[in-house]
């Protein structure tokens, strides 16, 4: 074991130290407040109606718990894995910290080369796209990149009783308005084409034909998915959202400075450099600067035809036998990106059932996980570890 108060890495020695399994999770959570619309205090961990309610139930303490439950149950049974199993638990994922990066660096320095790395990501969902029935286990082959930008606007200050021209706030508002969804054109990465092909086989009929055609013609898939709602659209384009605003010093003073923070998620094919350049072209205001605060490019894409992916498929089949295994691109950032820079077989899947309402509760209010789903998540990990060879 190694780690700190906020992160930890454990090694469970198996029959072989070659090509180990790495199971990842993070222990930190985002803030929550009772006044944000929670039905129960967000840090009480209340059990009611067959669910555990509270911040982190899905992101990421639920997935963390099922890993620990699986390992503890196998240890209780006296089981010994065929190869080493590492548990990597970061403590600062929500603030894009360095814990997971430090763990990956430590493993690499020790000559560890994982056969399979599994972190949070997709889940078991109902009807993953319109006209696609049944449940699907969405396994992320990669994840989008992330960029934080800061817009700084300058304007003429003065007394609010005599406004003139553009203030810093109005310049900032105009710049943000120019950064609409059309800033980044939609296109379907290879992983999304694979996803459409798998879902097309499940859909059947005319919808199935349409999905299979889109899978074979990715240039059409991007514009079509972009019109199917926010989640499908996010799969095929770099997204941009203004998340913080600041400006002004008094109610009766025209502000001379104002700032906005932008959060971007980059699809494969875009880079930190290309998106910053495009944002600057769209803003096109010499009195609004665009500052790169932080950023990382999209991850590589892991194979969907490997033995490692087959192991995940088998574990899904044992725990969620009615769920179709579907490759997809994770829209959020995760600690897994630090591992994916070094090793090729890195996947993103939280083995829990999540409805649309539950997915909306992540970083929102009334985050909750079904107790029965936690049991199936434990079973998934037990099957994955037992299946190592």
PDB file of C-alpha atoms in Angstrom, residues 77-376:
ATOM      1  CA  UNK A  77     -13.539 -16.715   0.248  1.00  0.00           C
ATOM      2  CA  UNK A  78      -9.780 -17.286   0.229  1.00  0.00           C
ATOM      3  CA  UNK A  79      -9.512 -16.464  -3.482  1.00  0.00           C
ATOM      4  CA  UNK A  80      -6.152 -15.556  -5.023  1.00  0.00           C
ATOM      5  CA  UNK A  81      -6.111 -13.775  -8.417  1.00  0.00           C
ATOM      6  CA  UNK A  82      -4.190 -15.106 -11.395  1.00  0.00           C
ATOM      7  CA  UNK A  83      -2.350 -11.790 -11.727  1.00  0.00           C
ATOM      8  CA  UNK A  84      -1.748  -8.758  -9.535  1.00  0.00           C
ATOM      9  CA  UNK A  85      -4.657  -6.413  -8.877  1.00  0.00           C
ATOM     10  CA  UNK A  86      -3.947  -2.767  -8.106  1.00  0.00           C
ATOM     11  CA  UNK A  87      -6.465  -0.422  -6.512  1.00  0.00           C
ATOM     12  CA  UNK A  88      -5.870   3.234  -7.393  1.00  0.00           C
ATOM     13  CA  UNK A  89      -7.961   5.728  -5.426  1.00  0.00           C
ATOM     14  CA  UNK A  90      -7.366   9.422  -6.131  1.00  0.00           C
ATOM     15  CA  UNK A  91      -8.335  12.188  -3.762  1.00  0.00           C
ATOM     16  CA  UNK A  92      -8.526  15.233  -6.009  1.00  0.00           C
ATOM     17  CA  UNK A  93     -10.200  14.179  -9.274  1.00  0.00           C
ATOM     18  CA  UNK A  94     -12.914  16.836  -9.012  1.00  0.00           C
ATOM     19  CA  UNK A  95     -10.313  19.609  -9.006  1.00  0.00           C
ATOM     20  CA  UNK A  96      -8.182  17.978 -11.733  1.00  0.00           C
ATOM     21  CA  UNK A  97      -5.449  17.330  -9.193  1.00  0.00           C
ATOM     22  CA  UNK A  98      -2.270  15.319  -9.328  1.00  0.00           C
ATOM     23  CA  UNK A  99      -3.026  12.270  -7.173  1.00  0.00           C
ATOM     24  CA  UNK A 100      -3.838   9.863 -10.026  1.00  0.00           C
ATOM     25  CA  UNK A 101      -0.975  11.241 -12.116  1.00  0.00           C
ATOM     26  CA  UNK A 102       1.404  10.570  -9.224  1.00  0.00           C
ATOM     27  CA  UNK A 103       0.101   7.008  -8.852  1.00  0.00           C
ATOM     28  CA  UNK A 104       0.555   6.363 -12.587  1.00  0.00           C
ATOM     29  CA  UNK A 105       4.087   7.773 -12.429  1.00  0.00           C
ATOM     30  CA  UNK A 106       4.889   5.544  -9.442  1.00  0.00           C
ATOM     31  CA  UNK A 107       3.635   2.402 -11.189  1.00  0.00           C
ATOM     32  CA  UNK A 108       5.598   3.238 -14.319  1.00  0.00           C
ATOM     33  CA  UNK A 109       8.755   3.847 -12.279  1.00  0.00           C
ATOM     34  CA  UNK A 110       8.325   0.396 -10.727  1.00  0.00           C
ATOM     35  CA  UNK A 111       8.072  -1.221 -14.146  1.00  0.00           C
ATOM     36  CA  UNK A 112       4.350  -2.016 -13.838  1.00  0.00           C
ATOM     37  CA  UNK A 113       2.582  -2.273 -17.209  1.00  0.00           C
ATOM     38  CA  UNK A 114      -1.192  -2.846 -16.752  1.00  0.00           C
ATOM     39  CA  UNK A 115      -3.057  -5.262 -18.989  1.00  0.00           C
ATOM     40  CA  UNK A 116      -6.339  -3.490 -18.200  1.00  0.00           C
ATOM     41  CA  UNK A 117      -7.164  -0.241 -16.405  1.00  0.00           C
ATOM     42  CA  UNK A 118     -10.776   0.475 -15.435  1.00  0.00           C
ATOM     43  CA  UNK A 119     -12.055   3.791 -14.085  1.00  0.00           C
ATOM     44  CA  UNK A 120     -15.414   5.527 -13.745  1.00  0.00           C
ATOM     45  CA  UNK A 121     -17.262   6.414 -16.917  1.00  0.00           C
ATOM     46  CA  UNK A 122     -20.272   4.938 -18.670  1.00  0.00           C
ATOM     47  CA  UNK A 123     -22.985   3.036 -16.827  1.00  0.00           C
ATOM     48  CA  UNK A 124     -25.847   0.637 -17.472  1.00  0.00           C
ATOM     49  CA  UNK A 125     -28.564   2.787 -19.049  1.00  0.00           C
ATOM     50  CA  UNK A 126     -32.005   2.359 -20.575  1.00  0.00           C
ATOM     51  CA  UNK A 127     -32.594   3.220 -24.259  1.00  0.00           C
ATOM     52  CA  UNK A 128     -29.176   4.805 -24.928  1.00  0.00           C
ATOM     53  CA  UNK A 129     -30.497   6.512 -28.076  1.00  0.00           C
ATOM     54  CA  UNK A 130     -34.030   7.173 -29.362  1.00  0.00           C
ATOM     55  CA  UNK A 131     -35.521   4.086 -31.060  1.00  0.00           C
ATOM     56  CA  UNK A 132     -32.948   1.781 -29.396  1.00  0.00           C
ATOM     57  CA  UNK A 133     -34.771  -0.434 -26.892  1.00  0.00           C
ATOM     58  CA  UNK A 134     -33.393  -2.279 -23.900  1.00  0.00           C
ATOM     59  CA  UNK A 135     -30.461  -1.670 -21.626  1.00  0.00           C
ATOM     60  CA  UNK A 136     -26.877  -0.987 -22.589  1.00  0.00           C
ATOM     61  CA  UNK A 137     -23.583  -1.079 -20.716  1.00  0.00           C
ATOM     62  CA  UNK A 138     -21.747   1.937 -22.079  1.00  0.00           C
ATOM     63  CA  UNK A 139     -17.992   1.336 -21.883  1.00  0.00           C
ATOM     64  CA  UNK A 140     -15.821   4.352 -22.624  1.00  0.00           C
ATOM     65  CA  UNK A 141     -12.910   3.633 -24.957  1.00  0.00           C
ATOM     66  CA  UNK A 142     -11.583   7.144 -24.394  1.00  0.00           C
ATOM     67  CA  UNK A 143     -12.559  10.531 -23.069  1.00  0.00           C
ATOM     68  CA  UNK A 144     -12.856  14.056 -24.361  1.00  0.00           C
ATOM     69  CA  UNK A 145     -10.187  16.604 -23.632  1.00  0.00           C
ATOM     70  CA  UNK A 146     -10.780  19.518 -21.294  1.00  0.00           C
ATOM     71  CA  UNK A 147      -9.902  23.208 -21.487  1.00  0.00           C
ATOM     72  CA  UNK A 148     -10.524  26.099 -19.111  1.00  0.00           C
ATOM     73  CA  UNK A 149     -10.447  29.564 -20.649  1.00  0.00           C
ATOM     74  CA  UNK A 150     -10.820  32.989 -19.081  1.00  0.00           C
ATOM     75  CA  UNK A 151     -12.267  35.899 -21.024  1.00  0.00           C
ATOM     76  CA  UNK A 152     -11.188  39.337 -19.790  1.00  0.00           C
ATOM     77  CA  UNK A 153     -13.099  42.325 -21.119  1.00  0.00           C
ATOM     78  CA  UNK A 154     -12.133  46.003 -20.861  1.00  0.00           C
ATOM     79  CA  UNK A 155     -14.461  48.945 -21.173  1.00  0.00           C
ATOM     80  CA  UNK A 156     -14.830  52.605 -20.213  1.00  0.00           C
ATOM     81  CA  UNK A 157     -15.718  53.114 -16.574  1.00  0.00           C
ATOM     82  CA  UNK A 158     -17.718  55.991 -15.214  1.00  0.00           C
ATOM     83  CA  UNK A 159     -20.970  56.883 -13.536  1.00  0.00           C
ATOM     84  CA  UNK A 160     -23.929  54.575 -14.246  1.00  0.00           C
ATOM     85  CA  UNK A 161     -26.209  57.588 -14.728  1.00  0.00           C
ATOM     86  CA  UNK A 162     -24.520  58.381 -18.041  1.00  0.00           C
ATOM     87  CA  UNK A 163     -23.698  55.085 -19.820  1.00  0.00           C
ATOM     88  CA  UNK A 164     -21.846  55.323 -23.102  1.00  0.00           C
ATOM     89  CA  UNK A 165     -20.704  52.736 -25.582  1.00  0.00           C
ATOM     90  CA  UNK A 166     -19.894  49.198 -24.556  1.00  0.00           C
ATOM     91  CA  UNK A 167     -19.084  48.487 -20.930  1.00  0.00           C
ATOM     92  CA  UNK A 168     -16.840  45.585 -19.978  1.00  0.00           C
ATOM     93  CA  UNK A 169     -19.929  43.564 -19.102  1.00  0.00           C
ATOM     94  CA  UNK A 170     -21.692  44.210 -22.412  1.00  0.00           C
ATOM     95  CA  UNK A 171     -18.491  43.319 -24.325  1.00  0.00           C
ATOM     96  CA  UNK A 172     -18.235  40.122 -22.333  1.00  0.00           C
ATOM     97  CA  UNK A 173     -21.890  39.259 -22.968  1.00  0.00           C
ATOM     98  CA  UNK A 174     -21.438  39.823 -26.700  1.00  0.00           C
ATOM     99  CA  UNK A 175     -18.343  37.603 -26.747  1.00  0.00           C
ATOM    100  CA  UNK A 176     -20.165  34.775 -24.959  1.00  0.00           C
ATOM    101  CA  UNK A 177     -23.137  35.099 -27.313  1.00  0.00           C
ATOM    102  CA  UNK A 178     -20.788  34.637 -30.260  1.00  0.00           C
ATOM    103  CA  UNK A 179     -19.577  31.360 -28.778  1.00  0.00           C
ATOM    104  CA  UNK A 180     -22.754  29.435 -29.602  1.00  0.00           C
ATOM    105  CA  UNK A 181     -22.880  25.663 -30.331  1.00  0.00           C
ATOM    106  CA  UNK A 182     -21.985  26.317 -33.972  1.00  0.00           C
ATOM    107  CA  UNK A 183     -18.512  27.388 -32.842  1.00  0.00           C
ATOM    108  CA  UNK A 184     -17.387  23.785 -33.224  1.00  0.00           C
ATOM    109  CA  UNK A 185     -18.809  21.718 -36.101  1.00  0.00           C
ATOM    110  CA  UNK A 186     -20.150  18.242 -35.268  1.00  0.00           C
ATOM    111  CA  UNK A 187     -18.296  15.145 -36.399  1.00  0.00           C
ATOM    112  CA  UNK A 188     -18.298  11.513 -35.312  1.00  0.00           C
ATOM    113  CA  UNK A 189     -15.026  10.067 -33.967  1.00  0.00           C
ATOM    114  CA  UNK A 190     -14.229   6.415 -34.670  1.00  0.00           C
ATOM    115  CA  UNK A 191     -15.538   5.315 -31.267  1.00  0.00           C
ATOM    116  CA  UNK A 192     -18.934   6.890 -31.958  1.00  0.00           C
ATOM    117  CA  UNK A 193     -19.134   5.119 -35.327  1.00  0.00           C
ATOM    118  CA  UNK A 194     -18.536   1.837 -33.472  1.00  0.00           C
ATOM    119  CA  UNK A 195     -21.245   2.740 -30.987  1.00  0.00           C
ATOM    120  CA  UNK A 196     -23.762   3.436 -33.746  1.00  0.00           C
ATOM    121  CA  UNK A 197     -23.000   0.117 -35.450  1.00  0.00           C
ATOM    122  CA  UNK A 198     -23.628  -1.841 -32.226  1.00  0.00           C
ATOM    123  CA  UNK A 199     -26.808   0.081 -31.402  1.00  0.00           C
ATOM    124  CA  UNK A 200     -28.018  -0.293 -35.004  1.00  0.00           C
ATOM    125  CA  UNK A 201     -27.873  -4.060 -34.663  1.00  0.00           C
ATOM    126  CA  UNK A 202     -30.025  -3.823 -31.521  1.00  0.00           C
ATOM    127  CA  UNK A 203     -32.541  -1.312 -32.922  1.00  0.00           C
ATOM    128  CA  UNK A 204     -33.724  -3.305 -35.928  1.00  0.00           C
ATOM    129  CA  UNK A 205     -36.135  -2.058 -38.586  1.00  0.00           C
ATOM    130  CA  UNK A 206     -35.760   1.378 -40.150  1.00  0.00           C
ATOM    131  CA  UNK A 207     -34.008   2.909 -37.087  1.00  0.00           C
ATOM    132  CA  UNK A 208     -31.465   0.110 -37.215  1.00  0.00           C
ATOM    133  CA  UNK A 209     -30.781   0.734 -40.888  1.00  0.00           C
ATOM    134  CA  UNK A 210     -30.374   4.464 -40.234  1.00  0.00           C
ATOM    135  CA  UNK A 211     -27.920   3.888 -37.389  1.00  0.00           C
ATOM    136  CA  UNK A 212     -25.873   1.445 -39.426  1.00  0.00           C
ATOM    137  CA  UNK A 213     -25.723   3.909 -42.326  1.00  0.00           C
ATOM    138  CA  UNK A 214     -24.585   6.651 -39.959  1.00  0.00           C
ATOM    139  CA  UNK A 215     -21.932   4.296 -38.575  1.00  0.00           C
ATOM    140  CA  UNK A 216     -20.567   3.729 -42.079  1.00  0.00           C
ATOM    141  CA  UNK A 217     -20.758   7.425 -43.045  1.00  0.00           C
ATOM    142  CA  UNK A 218     -19.405   9.353 -40.032  1.00  0.00           C
ATOM    143  CA  UNK A 219     -19.637  12.723 -41.794  1.00  0.00           C
ATOM    144  CA  UNK A 220     -23.439  12.332 -41.657  1.00  0.00           C
ATOM    145  CA  UNK A 221     -23.506  10.970 -38.126  1.00  0.00           C
ATOM    146  CA  UNK A 222     -22.176  14.171 -36.576  1.00  0.00           C
ATOM    147  CA  UNK A 223     -24.917  16.542 -37.805  1.00  0.00           C
ATOM    148  CA  UNK A 224     -27.663  13.970 -37.132  1.00  0.00           C
ATOM    149  CA  UNK A 225     -26.641  13.268 -33.528  1.00  0.00           C
ATOM    150  CA  UNK A 226     -26.161  16.984 -32.915  1.00  0.00           C
ATOM    151  CA  UNK A 227     -29.918  17.403 -33.451  1.00  0.00           C
ATOM    152  CA  UNK A 228     -30.978  14.587 -31.097  1.00  0.00           C
ATOM    153  CA  UNK A 229     -30.560  16.371 -27.767  1.00  0.00           C
ATOM    154  CA  UNK A 230     -27.815  17.534 -25.453  1.00  0.00           C
ATOM    155  CA  UNK A 231     -26.243  14.146 -24.610  1.00  0.00           C
ATOM    156  CA  UNK A 232     -26.061  12.846 -28.219  1.00  0.00           C
ATOM    157  CA  UNK A 233     -24.833  16.259 -29.391  1.00  0.00           C
ATOM    158  CA  UNK A 234     -22.028  16.229 -26.823  1.00  0.00           C
ATOM    159  CA  UNK A 235     -20.788  12.944 -28.301  1.00  0.00           C
ATOM    160  CA  UNK A 236     -20.027  14.544 -31.668  1.00  0.00           C
ATOM    161  CA  UNK A 237     -18.826  18.055 -30.991  1.00  0.00           C
ATOM    162  CA  UNK A 238     -16.533  20.045 -28.766  1.00  0.00           C
ATOM    163  CA  UNK A 239     -18.804  21.724 -26.230  1.00  0.00           C
ATOM    164  CA  UNK A 240     -18.404  25.105 -24.569  1.00  0.00           C
ATOM    165  CA  UNK A 241     -20.142  26.462 -21.486  1.00  0.00           C
ATOM    166  CA  UNK A 242     -19.713  29.682 -19.517  1.00  0.00           C
ATOM    167  CA  UNK A 243     -19.501  28.624 -15.872  1.00  0.00           C
ATOM    168  CA  UNK A 244     -18.406  31.716 -13.915  1.00  0.00           C
ATOM    169  CA  UNK A 245     -18.874  35.496 -14.276  1.00  0.00           C
ATOM    170  CA  UNK A 246     -17.356  38.416 -12.422  1.00  0.00           C
ATOM    171  CA  UNK A 247     -17.474  42.176 -12.935  1.00  0.00           C
ATOM    172  CA  UNK A 248     -18.350  45.519 -11.399  1.00  0.00           C
ATOM    173  CA  UNK A 249     -17.541  47.137  -8.079  1.00  0.00           C
ATOM    174  CA  UNK A 250     -20.716  49.025  -7.142  1.00  0.00           C
ATOM    175  CA  UNK A 251     -24.342  49.363  -8.177  1.00  0.00           C
ATOM    176  CA  UNK A 252     -23.840  52.831  -9.642  1.00  0.00           C
ATOM    177  CA  UNK A 253     -20.456  52.391 -11.335  1.00  0.00           C
ATOM    178  CA  UNK A 254     -19.872  51.365 -14.958  1.00  0.00           C
ATOM    179  CA  UNK A 255     -17.446  48.418 -14.792  1.00  0.00           C
ATOM    180  CA  UNK A 256     -14.121  48.810 -16.554  1.00  0.00           C
ATOM    181  CA  UNK A 257     -13.234  45.111 -16.215  1.00  0.00           C
ATOM    182  CA  UNK A 258     -15.210  41.860 -16.308  1.00  0.00           C
ATOM    183  CA  UNK A 259     -14.257  38.208 -16.598  1.00  0.00           C
ATOM    184  CA  UNK A 260     -15.913  34.938 -17.566  1.00  0.00           C
ATOM    185  CA  UNK A 261     -14.684  31.373 -17.190  1.00  0.00           C
ATOM    186  CA  UNK A 262     -15.400  28.937 -20.012  1.00  0.00           C
ATOM    187  CA  UNK A 263     -15.343  25.148 -19.762  1.00  0.00           C
ATOM    188  CA  UNK A 264     -14.725  23.227 -23.007  1.00  0.00           C
ATOM    189  CA  UNK A 265     -14.780  19.478 -23.650  1.00  0.00           C
ATOM    190  CA  UNK A 266     -12.821  18.459 -26.750  1.00  0.00           C
ATOM    191  CA  UNK A 267     -13.705  15.588 -29.071  1.00  0.00           C
ATOM    192  CA  UNK A 268     -10.858  13.610 -30.686  1.00  0.00           C
ATOM    193  CA  UNK A 269      -9.421  15.578 -33.572  1.00  0.00           C
ATOM    194  CA  UNK A 270      -9.479  18.856 -31.663  1.00  0.00           C
ATOM    195  CA  UNK A 271      -6.545  19.972 -29.521  1.00  0.00           C
ATOM    196  CA  UNK A 272      -6.020  22.605 -26.870  1.00  0.00           C
ATOM    197  CA  UNK A 273      -4.279  24.798 -29.446  1.00  0.00           C
ATOM    198  CA  UNK A 274      -6.944  24.510 -32.134  1.00  0.00           C
ATOM    199  CA  UNK A 275      -9.886  25.267 -29.823  1.00  0.00           C
ATOM    200  CA  UNK A 276      -8.187  28.299 -28.279  1.00  0.00           C
ATOM    201  CA  UNK A 277      -7.488  29.663 -31.755  1.00  0.00           C
ATOM    202  CA  UNK A 278     -11.102  29.102 -32.833  1.00  0.00           C
ATOM    203  CA  UNK A 279     -12.498  30.816 -29.729  1.00  0.00           C
ATOM    204  CA  UNK A 280     -10.293  33.848 -30.353  1.00  0.00           C
ATOM    205  CA  UNK A 281     -11.498  34.056 -33.960  1.00  0.00           C
ATOM    206  CA  UNK A 282     -15.136  33.884 -32.868  1.00  0.00           C
ATOM    207  CA  UNK A 283     -14.772  36.519 -30.141  1.00  0.00           C
ATOM    208  CA  UNK A 284     -13.000  38.929 -32.541  1.00  0.00           C
ATOM    209  CA  UNK A 285     -12.857  41.829 -30.090  1.00  0.00           C
ATOM    210  CA  UNK A 286      -9.503  43.495 -29.336  1.00  0.00           C
ATOM    211  CA  UNK A 287     -10.830  44.512 -25.913  1.00  0.00           C
ATOM    212  CA  UNK A 288     -11.635  40.922 -24.916  1.00  0.00           C
ATOM    213  CA  UNK A 289      -8.626  38.717 -24.230  1.00  0.00           C
ATOM    214  CA  UNK A 290      -8.753  34.916 -24.220  1.00  0.00           C
ATOM    215  CA  UNK A 291      -6.472  33.320 -21.634  1.00  0.00           C
ATOM    216  CA  UNK A 292      -5.721  29.602 -21.460  1.00  0.00           C
ATOM    217  CA  UNK A 293      -5.967  28.618 -17.784  1.00  0.00           C
ATOM    218  CA  UNK A 294      -5.544  24.866 -18.145  1.00  0.00           C
ATOM    219  CA  UNK A 295      -6.071  22.147 -20.693  1.00  0.00           C
ATOM    220  CA  UNK A 296      -5.396  18.617 -21.844  1.00  0.00           C
ATOM    221  CA  UNK A 297      -5.980  17.008 -25.230  1.00  0.00           C
ATOM    222  CA  UNK A 298      -8.463  14.158 -25.762  1.00  0.00           C
ATOM    223  CA  UNK A 299      -7.220  10.747 -24.681  1.00  0.00           C
ATOM    224  CA  UNK A 300      -6.295   7.980 -27.107  1.00  0.00           C
ATOM    225  CA  UNK A 301      -9.030   5.437 -27.885  1.00  0.00           C
ATOM    226  CA  UNK A 302      -8.619   1.922 -26.488  1.00  0.00           C
ATOM    227  CA  UNK A 303      -9.424  -1.086 -28.691  1.00  0.00           C
ATOM    228  CA  UNK A 304     -12.858  -2.697 -28.636  1.00  0.00           C
ATOM    229  CA  UNK A 305     -11.606  -6.007 -30.090  1.00  0.00           C
ATOM    230  CA  UNK A 306      -8.980  -6.912 -27.465  1.00  0.00           C
ATOM    231  CA  UNK A 307      -8.846  -9.591 -24.784  1.00  0.00           C
ATOM    232  CA  UNK A 308      -9.142  -6.863 -22.163  1.00  0.00           C
ATOM    233  CA  UNK A 309     -12.413  -5.588 -23.654  1.00  0.00           C
ATOM    234  CA  UNK A 310     -13.637  -9.194 -23.880  1.00  0.00           C
ATOM    235  CA  UNK A 311     -13.002  -9.542 -20.145  1.00  0.00           C
ATOM    236  CA  UNK A 312     -15.170  -6.508 -19.494  1.00  0.00           C
ATOM    237  CA  UNK A 313     -17.865  -7.925 -21.759  1.00  0.00           C
ATOM    238  CA  UNK A 314     -17.859 -11.214 -19.833  1.00  0.00           C
ATOM    239  CA  UNK A 315     -18.132  -9.418 -16.484  1.00  0.00           C
ATOM    240  CA  UNK A 316     -21.064  -7.335 -17.762  1.00  0.00           C
ATOM    241  CA  UNK A 317     -22.739 -10.533 -18.974  1.00  0.00           C
ATOM    242  CA  UNK A 318     -22.469 -12.059 -15.495  1.00  0.00           C
ATOM    243  CA  UNK A 319     -23.762  -9.042 -13.556  1.00  0.00           C
ATOM    244  CA  UNK A 320     -26.150  -7.473 -16.110  1.00  0.00           C
ATOM    245  CA  UNK A 321     -27.113 -10.328 -18.470  1.00  0.00           C
ATOM    246  CA  UNK A 322     -29.711  -8.283 -20.390  1.00  0.00           C
ATOM    247  CA  UNK A 323     -27.379  -5.347 -21.100  1.00  0.00           C
ATOM    248  CA  UNK A 324     -25.838  -4.859 -24.533  1.00  0.00           C
ATOM    249  CA  UNK A 325     -22.145  -3.941 -24.317  1.00  0.00           C
ATOM    250  CA  UNK A 326     -21.598  -0.729 -26.275  1.00  0.00           C
ATOM    251  CA  UNK A 327     -18.348   1.214 -26.810  1.00  0.00           C
ATOM    252  CA  UNK A 328     -18.653   4.963 -26.505  1.00  0.00           C
ATOM    253  CA  UNK A 329     -16.722   8.177 -25.849  1.00  0.00           C
ATOM    254  CA  UNK A 330     -16.810   9.555 -22.314  1.00  0.00           C
ATOM    255  CA  UNK A 331     -17.799  13.218 -22.267  1.00  0.00           C
ATOM    256  CA  UNK A 332     -16.365  14.049 -18.843  1.00  0.00           C
ATOM    257  CA  UNK A 333     -12.754  14.121 -17.678  1.00  0.00           C
ATOM    258  CA  UNK A 334     -11.492  11.397 -15.351  1.00  0.00           C
ATOM    259  CA  UNK A 335      -8.356  10.287 -13.547  1.00  0.00           C
ATOM    260  CA  UNK A 336      -8.002   7.590 -16.231  1.00  0.00           C
ATOM    261  CA  UNK A 337      -6.488  10.108 -18.632  1.00  0.00           C
ATOM    262  CA  UNK A 338      -3.275  10.057 -16.590  1.00  0.00           C
ATOM    263  CA  UNK A 339      -3.003   6.298 -17.159  1.00  0.00           C
ATOM    264  CA  UNK A 340      -4.034   6.466 -20.819  1.00  0.00           C
ATOM    265  CA  UNK A 341      -1.008   8.616 -21.597  1.00  0.00           C
ATOM    266  CA  UNK A 342       1.177   5.612 -20.745  1.00  0.00           C
ATOM    267  CA  UNK A 343      -0.828   2.441 -21.394  1.00  0.00           C
ATOM    268  CA  UNK A 344      -3.179   1.466 -24.227  1.00  0.00           C
ATOM    269  CA  UNK A 345      -5.959  -0.561 -22.572  1.00  0.00           C
ATOM    270  CA  UNK A 346      -7.753   1.991 -20.402  1.00  0.00           C
ATOM    271  CA  UNK A 347     -11.549   1.842 -20.152  1.00  0.00           C
ATOM    272  CA  UNK A 348     -14.196   3.893 -18.404  1.00  0.00           C
ATOM    273  CA  UNK A 349     -17.208   2.098 -16.948  1.00  0.00           C
ATOM    274  CA  UNK A 350     -18.968   2.370 -13.596  1.00  0.00           C
ATOM    275  CA  UNK A 351     -20.892  -0.914 -13.213  1.00  0.00           C
ATOM    276  CA  UNK A 352     -24.061   0.673 -11.848  1.00  0.00           C
ATOM    277  CA  UNK A 353     -27.510   1.207 -13.307  1.00  0.00           C
ATOM    278  CA  UNK A 354     -28.233   4.909 -13.861  1.00  0.00           C
ATOM    279  CA  UNK A 355     -31.492   6.319 -15.145  1.00  0.00           C
ATOM    280  CA  UNK A 356     -31.588   9.655 -16.949  1.00  0.00           C
ATOM    281  CA  UNK A 357     -32.744  11.287 -13.699  1.00  0.00           C
ATOM    282  CA  UNK A 358     -29.870   9.737 -11.785  1.00  0.00           C
ATOM    283  CA  UNK A 359     -27.339  10.869 -14.379  1.00  0.00           C
ATOM    284  CA  UNK A 360     -28.754  14.391 -14.077  1.00  0.00           C
ATOM    285  CA  UNK A 361     -28.246  14.251 -10.299  1.00  0.00           C
ATOM    286  CA  UNK A 362     -24.459  13.896 -10.670  1.00  0.00           C
ATOM    287  CA  UNK A 363     -23.088  17.280  -9.564  1.00  0.00           C
ATOM    288  CA  UNK A 364     -26.761  18.199  -9.041  1.00  0.00           C
ATOM    289  CA  UNK A 365     -29.330  17.510  -6.308  1.00  0.00           C
ATOM    290  CA  UNK A 366     -30.752  14.224  -4.995  1.00  0.00           C
ATOM    291  CA  UNK A 367     -27.802  12.117  -6.177  1.00  0.00           C
ATOM    292  CA  UNK A 368     -28.673   8.500  -5.368  1.00  0.00           C
ATOM    293  CA  UNK A 369     -27.790   4.901  -6.158  1.00  0.00           C
ATOM    294  CA  UNK A 370     -29.999   1.827  -5.893  1.00  0.00           C
ATOM    295  CA  UNK A 371     -28.843  -0.720  -3.325  1.00  0.00           C
ATOM    296  CA  UNK A 372     -29.564  -3.597  -5.721  1.00  0.00           C
ATOM    297  CA  UNK A 373     -27.377  -1.893  -8.296  1.00  0.00           C
ATOM    298  CA  UNK A 374     -24.499  -1.722  -5.823  1.00  0.00           C
ATOM    299  CA  UNK A 375     -24.823  -5.476  -5.364  1.00  0.00           C
ATOM    300  CA  UNK A 376     -24.632  -6.041  -9.112  1.00  0.00           C
TER     301      UNK A 376
END
